[in-house]
Amino acid sequence: MTFYFHFLSRMTLALISVGLLEACNPKSDTPQQPSGKEKTTKTEMLESGAAILQSDSPLQPMNIYLDGFHAAKDNPAHQMEAHHFCRQVNEDFAQCVLFDGNTRQANLIGIEYIISETLFETLPEEEKQYWHPHNYEILSGQLIAPGIPGIAEKELMKDKMNSYGKTWHVWNSAPFGKTGDKIPLGEAVLEWSFNQDGEALPGLVEKRDQRLGVSTNEKRNDRAELKDLAKPQSGVDALKGKFSMPAHPLPGVVDKKAAGPK
């Protein structure tokens, strides 16, 4: 996994250097403009100076871009698209910052930590309730890495099979089908993954696909062979029956409790 993240990082930097990233990575503008005055000339000058003098930023390695969907664990009807910018820290642990778009104007809305199955199994049982499974996101084609070659994206998804994410949203800026907040309000919200077909609100995935020029169904078909790598995961059935639309299981996506003992 680390090899492919490093490979993708180098490729991303190479694309930037030749000006190709703009062409291969469709834009997704933020739907929310925060409350507040326009930046002054002084502020813009300070930003320019900081960009030159403060170059050793922890954000620089966060250049792996993933796009997917989240539902609030305590209110699954509250759903949104999340743009992830990630750094693979080691073979078993990655950390991502989440935005409501993929341009410079995007708002920071949360964080996600991603761990391997190996690390997940070391967690106390009480802690595991905060970590959502990833196999459905991958096998369904809903989790994508926009702008990179298909073969590299597939290898990336292969290495994320059986992994888990712990996600907190701190800004309700762009809930699907609803009006977002102009500034971050209230408590952080624990987010969850979709784990069956039909759990995503109608139009959520389709509008993302149209905007970014991708096909979730094509990716699902292309990733079908990854089903052989799928293991039963904790949390698959955590929100079962809590969505408004009828849902249907996807082969390869199984809850550990439903699978029973080995």
Short mmCIF file of C-alpha atoms in Angstrom, two decimals:
data_model
loop_
_atom_site.label_atom_id
_atom_site.label_comp_id
_atom_site.label_asym_id
_atom_site.label_seq_id
_atom_site.Cartn_x
_atom_site.Cartn_y
_atom_site.Cartn_z
CA MET A 1 0.00 0.00 0.00
CA THR A 2 2.78 2.41 0.94
CA PHE A 3 4.47 1.80 -2.42
CA TYR A 4 1.37 2.79 -4.35
CA PHE A 5 0.73 5.87 -2.23
CA HIS A 6 4.34 6.97 -2.79
CA PHE A 7 3.98 6.17 -6.49
CA LEU A 8 0.79 8.21 -6.71
CA SER A 9 2.40 11.07 -4.79
CA ARG A 10 5.31 11.25 -7.23
CA MET A 11 2.94 11.01 -10.18
CA THR A 12 0.79 13.82 -8.78
CA LEU A 13 3.81 16.08 -8.39
CA ALA A 14 4.93 15.26 -11.91
CA LEU A 15 1.53 16.14 -13.31
CA ILE A 16 1.54 19.43 -11.46
CA SER A 17 4.98 20.27 -12.79
CA VAL A 18 3.82 19.91 -16.39
CA GLY A 19 0.46 21.53 -15.81
CA LEU A 20 -1.63 18.45 -16.57
CA LEU A 21 -3.46 18.03 -13.27
CA GLU A 22 -5.95 20.75 -14.14
CA ALA A 23 -7.00 18.85 -17.25
CA CYS A 24 -7.30 15.36 -15.75
CA ASN A 25 -8.90 16.29 -12.42
CA PRO A 26 -12.41 17.75 -12.87
CA LYS A 27 -13.28 20.52 -10.45
CA SER A 28 -15.88 20.33 -7.74
CA ASP A 29 -16.47 23.79 -6.32
CA THR A 30 -17.58 24.30 -2.75
CA PRO A 31 -21.33 24.94 -2.48
CA GLN A 32 -20.87 27.07 0.62
CA GLN A 33 -19.35 30.52 0.96
CA PRO A 34 -18.60 31.17 4.66
CA SER A 35 -19.94 34.24 6.39
CA GLY A 36 -17.44 37.11 6.76
CA LYS A 37 -15.81 40.06 5.04
CA GLU A 38 -13.67 39.80 1.92
CA LYS A 39 -9.94 39.41 2.58
CA THR A 40 -8.01 42.66 2.68
CA THR A 41 -4.89 43.37 0.61
CA LYS A 42 -2.84 43.11 3.81
CA THR A 43 -4.12 39.60 4.50
CA GLU A 44 -3.40 38.50 0.94
CA MET A 45 0.17 39.88 1.19
CA LEU A 46 0.73 38.01 4.45
CA GLU A 47 -0.52 34.81 2.83
CA SER A 48 1.85 35.26 -0.11
CA GLY A 49 4.78 35.78 2.22
CA ALA A 50 3.89 32.76 4.30
CA ALA A 51 3.65 30.58 1.19
CA ILE A 52 7.25 31.48 0.33
CA LEU A 53 8.82 31.41 3.79
CA GLN A 54 6.82 28.68 5.52
CA SER A 55 7.19 25.91 2.96
CA ASP A 56 7.69 22.88 5.23
CA SER A 57 4.00 22.17 5.73
CA PRO A 58 2.41 18.95 7.02
CA LEU A 59 -0.22 19.47 4.33
CA GLN A 60 2.24 18.98 1.46
CA PRO A 61 2.31 15.16 1.71
CA MET A 62 -1.51 15.05 1.80
CA ASN A 63 -1.75 14.83 -1.96
CA ILE A 64 -3.66 11.58 -2.51
CA TYR A 65 -7.18 12.61 -3.47
CA LEU A 66 -10.13 10.31 -2.74
CA ASP A 67 -13.81 11.12 -3.22
CA GLY A 68 -16.58 9.27 -1.42
CA PHE A 69 -19.74 9.58 0.66
CA HIS A 70 -20.63 9.65 4.34
CA ALA A 71 -23.81 9.31 6.36
CA ALA A 72 -24.14 10.50 9.95
CA LYS A 73 -24.18 7.42 12.18
CA ASP A 74 -26.92 8.82 14.42
CA ASN A 75 -28.95 10.17 11.47
CA PRO A 76 -28.28 8.14 8.28
CA ALA A 77 -30.61 10.34 6.20
CA HIS A 78 -28.02 13.12 6.63
CA GLN A 79 -25.59 12.37 3.79
CA MET A 80 -22.90 14.21 1.90
CA GLU A 81 -19.98 13.87 -0.49
CA ALA A 82 -16.53 14.27 1.05
CA HIS A 83 -13.30 15.11 -0.73
CA HIS A 84 -10.38 13.42 1.06
CA PHE A 85 -6.77 14.56 0.82
CA CYS A 86 -4.61 11.91 2.43
CA ARG A 87 -1.14 10.97 3.53
CA GLN A 88 -0.14 7.33 3.98
CA VAL A 89 1.91 7.49 7.21
CA ASN A 90 2.91 3.82 7.15
CA GLU A 91 1.65 0.54 5.75
CA ASP A 92 -1.25 0.37 8.21
CA PHE A 93 -2.20 3.99 8.92
CA ALA A 94 -3.29 6.96 6.81
CA GLN A 95 -4.70 10.34 7.77
CA CYS A 96 -6.93 12.57 5.68
CA VAL A 97 -8.34 16.07 5.79
CA LEU A 98 -11.86 16.40 4.37
CA PHE A 99 -13.28 19.22 2.26
CA ASP A 100 -16.61 20.03 0.59
CA GLY A 101 -14.88 20.57 -2.77
CA ASN A 102 -11.54 20.06 -4.50
CA THR A 103 -10.58 23.64 -5.36
CA ARG A 104 -8.64 26.28 -3.40
CA GLN A 105 -11.93 27.73 -2.17
CA ALA A 106 -13.11 24.47 -0.58
CA ASN A 107 -14.07 24.43 3.09
CA LEU A 108 -12.41 22.09 5.56
CA ILE A 109 -15.24 19.98 7.00
CA GLY A 110 -13.59 17.15 8.92
CA ILE A 111 -10.95 14.46 9.32
CA GLU A 112 -10.65 10.75 8.65
CA TYR A 113 -8.12 8.22 9.88
CA ILE A 114 -7.76 5.00 7.92
CA ILE A 115 -6.32 1.82 9.43
CA SER A 116 -5.69 -1.69 8.19
CA GLU A 117 -7.58 -4.74 9.40
CA THR A 118 -4.48 -5.63 11.40
CA LEU A 119 -4.60 -2.42 13.43
CA PHE A 120 -8.37 -2.56 13.77
CA GLU A 121 -8.18 -5.95 15.44
CA THR A 122 -5.89 -4.50 18.12
CA LEU A 123 -8.53 -1.96 19.22
CA PRO A 124 -10.63 -2.39 22.37
CA GLU A 125 -14.20 -3.47 21.61
CA GLU A 126 -15.57 -0.14 22.85
CA GLU A 127 -13.34 1.74 20.41
CA LYS A 128 -14.36 -0.33 17.39
CA GLN A 129 -17.83 1.27 17.33
CA TYR A 130 -16.27 4.47 15.95
CA TRP A 131 -14.67 2.81 12.90
CA HIS A 132 -16.68 2.15 9.74
CA PRO A 133 -15.87 -0.60 7.20
CA HIS A 134 -14.66 0.17 3.68
CA ASN A 135 -15.35 -2.94 1.58
CA TYR A 136 -18.72 -1.75 0.25
CA GLU A 137 -17.33 1.67 -0.66
CA ILE A 138 -14.64 -0.02 -2.73
CA LEU A 139 -16.60 -2.90 -4.31
CA SER A 140 -19.58 -0.68 -5.17
CA GLY A 141 -17.35 1.75 -7.05
CA GLN A 142 -18.50 4.67 -4.91
CA LEU A 143 -15.03 5.43 -3.51
CA ILE A 144 -12.85 6.86 -6.27
CA ALA A 145 -9.46 8.48 -6.78
CA PRO A 146 -10.21 11.10 -9.47
CA GLY A 147 -7.65 12.03 -12.06
CA ILE A 148 -5.28 9.04 -11.87
CA PRO A 149 -4.95 6.13 -14.32
CA GLY A 150 -7.44 3.33 -13.80
CA ILE A 151 -4.77 0.72 -13.13
CA ALA A 152 -3.27 2.84 -10.34
CA GLU A 153 -6.70 3.52 -8.84
CA LYS A 154 -7.53 -0.18 -8.83
CA GLU A 155 -4.28 -1.06 -7.06
CA LEU A 156 -4.96 1.63 -4.50
CA MET A 157 -8.44 0.23 -3.83
CA LYS A 158 -7.07 -3.30 -3.67
CA ASP A 159 -4.73 -2.27 -0.87
CA LYS A 160 -7.59 -0.59 1.00
CA MET A 161 -9.74 -3.73 1.06
CA ASN A 162 -10.74 -4.75 4.61
CA SER A 163 -9.62 -1.38 6.02
CA TYR A 164 -11.59 0.87 8.38
CA GLY A 165 -12.10 4.62 8.77
CA LYS A 166 -12.80 6.85 11.75
CA THR A 167 -14.46 10.03 10.48
CA TRP A 168 -15.64 13.18 12.20
CA HIS A 169 -17.37 16.03 10.41
CA VAL A 170 -17.12 19.39 12.13
CA TRP A 171 -18.91 21.54 9.54
CA ASN A 172 -22.30 20.75 8.05
CA SER A 173 -21.51 22.80 4.97
CA ALA A 174 -23.00 20.72 2.15
CA PRO A 175 -25.59 18.12 3.22
CA PHE A 176 -27.16 16.54 0.15
CA GLY A 177 -30.57 18.00 -0.61
CA LYS A 178 -30.43 20.39 2.34
CA THR A 179 -29.09 23.84 3.18
CA GLY A 180 -25.70 23.87 4.86
CA ASP A 181 -24.39 26.09 7.63
CA LYS A 182 -22.43 29.25 6.80
CA ILE A 183 -19.92 28.52 9.57
CA PRO A 184 -19.08 25.42 11.66
CA LEU A 185 -21.78 24.95 14.30
CA GLY A 186 -22.44 22.45 17.07
CA GLU A 187 -20.66 19.27 18.01
CA ALA A 188 -18.54 17.05 15.79
CA VAL A 189 -20.57 14.30 14.09
CA LEU A 190 -19.41 10.70 13.73
CA GLU A 191 -19.84 9.60 10.13
CA TRP A 192 -20.45 6.14 8.71
CA SER A 193 -20.15 4.32 5.39
CA PHE A 194 -22.81 2.91 3.10
CA ASN A 195 -22.82 -0.90 3.21
CA GLN A 196 -25.71 -1.89 0.94
CA ASP A 197 -27.10 -0.83 -2.40
CA GLY A 198 -29.93 1.64 -1.96
CA GLU A 199 -28.65 3.35 1.18
CA ALA A 200 -27.40 6.42 -0.67
CA LEU A 201 -30.09 9.02 -1.33
CA PRO A 202 -31.28 9.08 -4.97
CA GLY A 203 -29.11 11.47 -6.96
CA LEU A 204 -26.19 11.65 -4.51
CA VAL A 205 -23.88 9.32 -6.42
CA GLU A 206 -25.27 10.17 -9.84
CA LYS A 207 -24.65 13.90 -9.47
CA ARG A 208 -21.09 13.28 -8.29
CA ASP A 209 -20.45 11.04 -11.29
CA GLN A 210 -21.81 13.63 -13.71
CA ARG A 211 -19.77 16.44 -12.16
CA LEU A 212 -16.49 14.52 -12.10
CA GLY A 213 -17.03 12.62 -15.34
CA VAL A 214 -16.85 9.12 -13.84
CA SER A 215 -19.07 6.02 -13.81
CA THR A 216 -19.58 4.29 -10.48
CA ASN A 217 -21.13 1.30 -12.25
CA GLU A 218 -18.11 0.87 -14.53
CA LYS A 219 -15.79 1.00 -11.54
CA ARG A 220 -17.95 -1.55 -9.73
CA ASN A 221 -17.65 -3.93 -12.67
CA ASP A 222 -13.92 -3.37 -12.96
CA ARG A 223 -13.41 -4.10 -9.26
CA ALA A 224 -15.57 -7.25 -9.16
CA GLU A 225 -12.51 -9.49 -8.82
CA LEU A 226 -11.55 -7.72 -5.58
CA LYS A 227 -14.51 -9.50 -3.96
CA ASP A 228 -12.24 -12.51 -3.48
CA LEU A 229 -10.13 -10.42 -1.08
CA ALA A 230 -13.09 -9.28 1.03
CA LYS A 231 -13.37 -10.55 4.59
CA PRO A 232 -16.36 -10.09 6.91
CA GLN A 233 -16.07 -6.69 8.60
CA SER A 234 -17.34 -5.17 11.81
CA GLY A 235 -19.95 -2.44 11.43
CA VAL A 236 -21.45 -3.56 8.12
CA ASP A 237 -24.87 -4.02 9.73
CA ALA A 238 -24.56 -1.10 12.18
CA LEU A 239 -27.11 0.98 10.23
CA LYS A 240 -29.04 -1.85 8.60
CA GLY A 241 -32.72 -0.95 8.26
CA LYS A 242 -32.18 2.67 9.27
CA PHE A 243 -32.34 4.14 5.77
CA SER A 244 -35.54 5.38 4.13
CA MET A 245 -35.07 3.43 0.88
CA PRO A 246 -35.06 -0.37 0.47
CA ALA A 247 -31.49 -1.68 0.55
CA HIS A 248 -29.90 -4.78 -0.92
CA PRO A 249 -26.66 -6.55 0.00
CA LEU A 250 -23.64 -6.52 -2.30
CA PRO A 251 -21.79 -9.83 -2.67
CA GLY A 252 -18.57 -9.77 -0.66
CA VAL A 253 -19.83 -7.27 1.91
CA VAL A 254 -20.65 -9.22 5.07
CA ASP A 255 -20.89 -8.27 8.73
CA LYS A 256 -18.66 -10.25 11.08
CA LYS A 257 -21.53 -11.05 13.40
CA ALA A 258 -23.66 -12.35 10.53
CA ALA A 259 -20.76 -14.45 9.25
CA GLY A 260 -20.47 -16.23 12.60
CA PRO A 261 -17.36 -17.93 13.96
CA LYS A 262 -14.69 -19.14 11.57
#
